């Protein structure tokens, strides 16, 4: 069934109603949208923030490793890394182990930016967490972890 939205902005669909995957996707999109808005103040996109966060905890990673870790395509990661390097937030150097691999590391400038941006991103997550009691939050996280385990079984 397709119906017009109250504002007349176009059709909406009830096709996704009652479908767990659709609800999870909507929640993910809402979180990404909120984080995008707060990270914009720091000149970062969510994928750029994710890269800086991952690199802050590592000694350096290849683009392929970062793409897997940040859950983006290799093509997207190439663009993200180019932009972060251009802005001085990461440093890139040839791998000592393989001549065709470039190792990416967070720069001091990138670390300083991440420290400020991470506070804003954590505030978004904190506001979401605050909507649940401690027991609800524990159950929610447990359900999500079970969903991940179920969906990745056999991968």
mmCIF file of C-alpha atoms in Angstrom:
data_model
loop_
_atom_site.group_PDB
_atom_site.id
_atom_site.type_symbol
_atom_site.label_atom_id
_atom_site.label_comp_id
_atom_site.label_asym_id
_atom_site.label_seq_id
_atom_site.Cartn_x
_atom_site.Cartn_y
_atom_site.Cartn_z
ATOM 1 C CA UNK A 1 0.000 0.000 0.000
ATOM 2 C CA UNK A 2 1.404 3.390 -0.972
ATOM 3 C CA UNK A 3 -0.011 6.556 0.517
ATOM 4 C CA UNK A 4 0.765 10.247 0.371
ATOM 5 C CA UNK A 5 2.552 11.807 3.336
ATOM 6 C CA UNK A 6 0.607 14.440 5.287
ATOM 7 C CA UNK A 7 2.856 17.212 3.949
ATOM 8 C CA UNK A 8 2.432 15.926 0.408
ATOM 9 C CA UNK A 9 6.166 15.304 0.152
ATOM 10 C CA UNK A 10 5.709 12.121 -1.839
ATOM 11 C CA UNK A 11 4.739 8.513 -1.290
ATOM 12 C CA UNK A 12 5.586 6.499 1.782
ATOM 13 C CA UNK A 13 5.328 2.733 1.963
ATOM 14 C CA UNK A 14 4.069 0.345 4.607
ATOM 15 C CA UNK A 15 6.137 -2.425 2.981
ATOM 16 C CA UNK A 16 8.779 -2.177 5.723
ATOM 17 C CA UNK A 17 6.298 -2.115 8.615
ATOM 18 C CA UNK A 18 6.937 -4.920 11.050
ATOM 19 C CA UNK A 19 10.232 -5.885 9.388
ATOM 20 C CA UNK A 20 13.133 -6.023 11.822
ATOM 21 C CA UNK A 21 15.732 -5.247 9.161
ATOM 22 C CA UNK A 22 13.887 -2.075 8.196
ATOM 23 C CA UNK A 23 13.720 -0.915 11.817
ATOM 24 C CA UNK A 24 17.423 -1.589 12.338
ATOM 25 C CA UNK A 25 18.248 0.339 9.150
ATOM 26 C CA UNK A 26 16.110 3.301 10.227
ATOM 27 C CA UNK A 27 17.842 3.378 13.637
ATOM 28 C CA UNK A 28 21.264 3.170 11.986
ATOM 29 C CA UNK A 29 20.400 6.003 9.583
ATOM 30 C CA UNK A 30 19.094 8.179 12.424
ATOM 31 C CA UNK A 31 22.335 7.644 14.364
ATOM 32 C CA UNK A 32 24.512 8.353 11.309
ATOM 33 C CA UNK A 33 22.508 11.490 10.488
ATOM 34 C CA UNK A 34 22.848 12.819 14.031
ATOM 35 C CA UNK A 35 26.578 12.072 14.128
ATOM 36 C CA UNK A 36 27.005 13.666 10.695
ATOM 37 C CA UNK A 37 25.477 16.891 11.985
ATOM 38 C CA UNK A 38 27.720 17.121 15.053
ATOM 39 C CA UNK A 39 30.881 16.061 13.194
ATOM 40 C CA UNK A 40 30.283 18.666 10.497
ATOM 41 C CA UNK A 41 31.329 21.291 13.064
ATOM 42 C CA UNK A 42 34.788 19.697 13.018
ATOM 43 C CA UNK A 43 34.952 19.393 9.232
ATOM 44 C CA UNK A 44 34.625 15.597 9.413
ATOM 45 C CA UNK A 45 32.333 13.038 7.859
ATOM 46 C CA UNK A 46 31.331 9.906 9.770
ATOM 47 C CA UNK A 47 33.732 7.715 7.718
ATOM 48 C CA UNK A 48 36.605 10.181 8.337
ATOM 49 C CA UNK A 49 35.831 10.167 12.051
ATOM 50 C CA UNK A 50 35.744 6.353 12.033
ATOM 51 C CA UNK A 51 39.169 6.203 10.362
ATOM 52 C CA UNK A 52 40.710 8.607 12.869
ATOM 53 C CA UNK A 53 39.168 6.640 15.736
ATOM 54 C CA UNK A 54 40.508 3.316 14.445
ATOM 55 C CA UNK A 55 43.952 4.757 13.667
ATOM 56 C CA UNK A 56 44.145 6.331 17.121
ATOM 57 C CA UNK A 57 44.246 2.818 18.575
ATOM 58 C CA UNK A 58 46.710 1.338 16.062
ATOM 59 C CA UNK A 59 50.296 1.661 14.953
ATOM 60 C CA UNK A 60 49.153 2.027 11.364
ATOM 61 C CA UNK A 61 46.904 0.227 8.926
ATOM 62 C CA UNK A 62 46.524 -0.310 5.196
ATOM 63 C CA UNK A 63 43.579 1.070 3.264
ATOM 64 C CA UNK A 64 42.144 -2.442 2.914
ATOM 65 C CA UNK A 65 42.330 -3.038 6.666
ATOM 66 C CA UNK A 66 40.681 0.306 7.344
ATOM 67 C CA UNK A 67 37.914 -0.329 4.813
ATOM 68 C CA UNK A 68 37.049 -3.620 6.549
ATOM 69 C CA UNK A 69 37.288 -2.121 10.031
ATOM 70 C CA UNK A 70 35.211 0.967 9.153
ATOM 71 C CA UNK A 71 32.725 -1.009 7.056
ATOM 72 C CA UNK A 72 33.074 1.000 3.845
ATOM 73 C CA UNK A 73 34.052 0.018 0.321
ATOM 74 C CA UNK A 74 37.706 0.195 -0.747
ATOM 75 C CA UNK A 75 36.746 2.982 -3.176
ATOM 76 C CA UNK A 76 35.171 5.035 -0.399
ATOM 77 C CA UNK A 77 38.184 4.424 1.823
ATOM 78 C CA UNK A 78 40.542 5.669 -0.903
ATOM 79 C CA UNK A 79 38.627 8.968 -1.016
ATOM 80 C CA UNK A 80 38.470 9.249 2.775
ATOM 81 C CA UNK A 81 42.218 8.658 3.109
ATOM 82 C CA UNK A 82 43.064 11.126 0.340
ATOM 83 C CA UNK A 83 41.015 13.827 2.058
ATOM 84 C CA UNK A 84 42.412 13.089 5.533
ATOM 85 C CA UNK A 85 45.967 13.129 4.168
ATOM 86 C CA UNK A 86 45.375 16.349 2.254
ATOM 87 C CA UNK A 87 44.123 18.024 5.441
ATOM 88 C CA UNK A 88 47.098 16.748 7.462
ATOM 89 C CA UNK A 89 45.061 14.504 9.760
ATOM 90 C CA UNK A 90 46.856 11.329 8.727
ATOM 91 C CA UNK A 91 50.348 10.466 7.562
ATOM 92 C CA UNK A 92 51.003 7.897 4.856
ATOM 93 C CA UNK A 93 54.192 5.943 4.265
ATOM 94 C CA UNK A 94 55.290 2.817 2.377
ATOM 95 C CA UNK A 95 55.034 -0.440 4.303
ATOM 96 C CA UNK A 96 58.254 -1.988 5.511
ATOM 97 C CA UNK A 97 56.717 -5.411 4.783
ATOM 98 C CA UNK A 98 55.258 -4.965 1.301
ATOM 99 C CA UNK A 99 56.253 -2.469 -1.379
ATOM 100 C CA UNK A 100 52.738 -2.044 -2.782
ATOM 101 C CA UNK A 101 51.104 -1.273 0.574
ATOM 102 C CA UNK A 102 50.804 2.171 2.110
ATOM 103 C CA UNK A 103 50.524 2.405 5.885
ATOM 104 C CA UNK A 104 48.241 5.084 7.304
ATOM 105 C CA UNK A 105 48.813 6.642 10.728
ATOM 106 C CA UNK A 106 46.995 9.374 12.599
ATOM 107 C CA UNK A 107 48.974 12.617 12.807
ATOM 108 C CA UNK A 108 49.244 14.820 15.881
ATOM 109 C CA UNK A 109 46.874 17.253 14.166
ATOM 110 C CA UNK A 110 44.443 14.390 13.536
ATOM 111 C CA UNK A 111 44.705 13.193 17.131
ATOM 112 C CA UNK A 112 43.901 16.690 18.431
ATOM 113 C CA UNK A 113 40.889 16.944 16.105
ATOM 114 C CA UNK A 114 39.696 13.470 17.091
ATOM 115 C CA UNK A 115 39.831 14.367 20.778
ATOM 116 C CA UNK A 116 37.406 17.247 20.214
ATOM 117 C CA UNK A 117 35.186 15.457 17.672
ATOM 118 C CA UNK A 118 34.972 12.315 19.797
ATOM 119 C CA UNK A 119 33.421 14.280 22.647
ATOM 120 C CA UNK A 120 30.631 15.397 20.321
ATOM 121 C CA UNK A 121 30.110 11.874 18.930
ATOM 122 C CA UNK A 122 30.059 10.403 22.433
ATOM 123 C CA UNK A 123 27.449 12.979 23.451
ATOM 124 C CA UNK A 124 25.188 11.670 20.664
ATOM 125 C CA UNK A 125 25.657 8.100 21.886
ATOM 126 C CA UNK A 126 25.174 9.225 25.487
ATOM 127 C CA UNK A 127 21.877 10.904 24.637
ATOM 128 C CA UNK A 128 20.698 7.702 22.991
ATOM 129 C CA UNK A 129 21.833 5.548 25.920
ATOM 130 C CA UNK A 130 20.068 7.887 28.350
ATOM 131 C CA UNK A 131 16.727 6.919 26.792
ATOM 132 C CA UNK A 132 17.088 3.430 28.276
ATOM 133 C CA UNK A 133 17.348 2.154 31.828
ATOM 134 C CA UNK A 134 20.509 0.259 32.724
ATOM 135 C CA UNK A 135 18.748 -3.095 32.365
ATOM 136 C CA UNK A 136 17.102 -2.060 29.082
ATOM 137 C CA UNK A 137 20.449 -0.917 27.694
ATOM 138 C CA UNK A 138 22.131 -4.189 28.706
ATOM 139 C CA UNK A 139 19.326 -6.192 27.081
ATOM 140 C CA UNK A 140 19.383 -3.979 23.957
ATOM 141 C CA UNK A 141 23.139 -4.443 23.525
ATOM 142 C CA UNK A 142 22.754 -8.175 24.129
ATOM 143 C CA UNK A 143 20.036 -8.401 21.458
ATOM 144 C CA UNK A 144 22.143 -6.483 18.962
ATOM 145 C CA UNK A 145 25.203 -8.655 19.662
ATOM 146 C CA UNK A 146 23.055 -11.770 19.194
ATOM 147 C CA UNK A 147 21.776 -10.349 15.892
ATOM 148 C CA UNK A 148 25.365 -9.726 14.725
ATOM 149 C CA UNK A 149 26.407 -13.247 15.733
ATOM 150 C CA UNK A 150 23.404 -14.788 13.978
ATOM 151 C CA UNK A 151 23.886 -12.788 10.788
ATOM 152 C CA UNK A 152 27.644 -13.388 10.588
ATOM 153 C CA UNK A 153 27.574 -17.090 11.453
ATOM 154 C CA UNK A 154 29.416 -19.012 8.788
ATOM 155 C CA UNK A 155 31.108 -15.941 7.273
#
